[in-house]
Coordinates of C-alpha atoms in Angstrom, one line a residue:
M201 CA -13.9 7.2 5.7
Y202 CA -11.9 3.7 5.5
S203 CA -10.8 4.3 9.2
V204 CA -14.5 4.6 10.5
V205 CA -15.4 1.4 8.8
M206 CA -12.1 -0.3 10.0
A207 CA -13.3 0.8 13.5
L208 CA -16.4 -0.2 13.2
N209 CA -15.5 -3.7 12.2
C210 CA -13.2 -3.7 15.0
L211 CA -15.9 -4.4 16.9
A212 CA -16.5 -7.8 15.8
L213 CA -13.5 -8.4 17.3
R214 CA -12.1 -10.3 14.1
P215 CA -8.7 -9.0 13.2
L216 CA -8.9 -10.2 9.9
Y217 CA -11.6 -7.6 8.9
P218 CA -9.5 -4.3 9.5
A219 CA -6.6 -5.9 7.4
I220 CA -9.1 -6.5 4.7
I221 CA -10.5 -3.1 4.8
S222 CA -7.1 -1.3 4.9
A223 CA -5.7 -3.7 1.9
V224 CA -9.0 -2.7 0.0
A225 CA -8.0 1.1 0.5
C226 CA -4.3 0.6 -0.2
L227 CA -5.2 -1.2 -3.5
Q228 CA -7.8 1.5 -4.3
M229 CA -5.2 3.9 -4.1
I230 CA -2.6 2.0 -5.8
V231 CA -5.2 1.4 -8.9
F232 CA -6.2 5.2 -8.8
G233 CA -2.4 6.0 -9.1
L234 CA -1.6 3.7 -12.0
Y235 CA -4.7 4.9 -13.8
A236 CA -3.6 8.6 -13.2
L237 CA 0.0 7.5 -14.9
T238 CA -1.3 6.4 -17.9
D239 CA -4.0 9.3 -18.5
D240 CA -2.9 11.8 -20.3
R241 CA -5.6 14.1 -18.9
V242 CA -4.3 14.1 -15.6
A243 CA -1.3 16.0 -14.5
L244 CA 1.1 15.0 -11.8
T245 CA 2.0 18.4 -10.1
I246 CA 3.7 20.0 -6.7
D247 CA 1.4 23.1 -7.3
N248 CA -1.4 23.2 -4.6
V249 CA -3.6 25.7 -6.8
E250 CA -3.1 23.2 -10.0
Q251 CA -4.1 20.4 -7.9
V252 CA -7.6 22.4 -6.5
L253 CA -8.5 24.1 -9.3
G254 CA -7.1 21.6 -12.3
S255 CA -6.8 18.2 -12.9
G256 CA -3.6 17.7 -11.3
I257 CA -2.8 15.4 -8.8
K258 CA -0.5 16.5 -5.8
T259 CA 2.1 13.4 -6.2
G260 CA 3.6 14.3 -2.6
V261 CA 0.4 13.5 -0.6
R262 CA -0.8 10.3 -1.7
P263 CA 2.2 8.3 -0.3
V264 CA 1.9 9.8 3.1
V265 CA -2.0 8.9 2.8
L266 CA -1.1 5.2 1.6
H267 CA 1.4 4.9 4.4
G268 CA -1.0 6.3 6.7
K269 CA -4.0 3.7 5.7
I270 CA -1.4 0.7 6.2
L271 CA -0.7 1.7 9.5
I272 CA -4.0 2.5 10.7
G273 CA -5.0 -1.2 9.2
L274 CA -1.9 -2.8 10.9
F275 CA -2.9 -1.0 14.3
M276 CA -6.4 -1.7 14.3
S277 CA -5.6 -5.5 13.5
L278 CA -3.1 -5.8 16.5
A279 CA -5.5 -3.8 18.8
T280 CA -8.4 -6.1 17.7
A281 CA -6.4 -9.4 18.0
R282 CA -5.4 -8.4 21.7
A283 CA -8.9 -7.8 22.6
R284 CA -10.0 -10.7 21.2
R285 CA -7.2 -12.9 23.5
M286 CA -8.1 -10.6 26.5
N287 CA -11.8 -11.5 26.2
R288 CA -10.9 -15.3 25.5
E289 CA -8.7 -15.0 28.8
A290 CA -11.3 -13.3 30.7
V291 CA -13.8 -16.4 29.7
R292 CA -11.5 -18.8 30.6
A293 CA -10.8 -17.7 34.2

């Protein structure tokens, strides 16, 4: 979901927009993770069945998703900055 919102915000050619959305997505995941660590009702597990049927959170997947959001945000911001720079150069020429 955040990747779609980042892609749409790249259309404005403002590199800061996808960076902000990526930061918000990462902050949301970190806050949710901290909440899960402090809540006794949530069980951290490596079992797929407990994750799907119970209240377990599979710990191995979360860092991968977090790093993915960071990398997508970085890529989108760099691509938008490059497109904006190319647009300015085309207008000057």
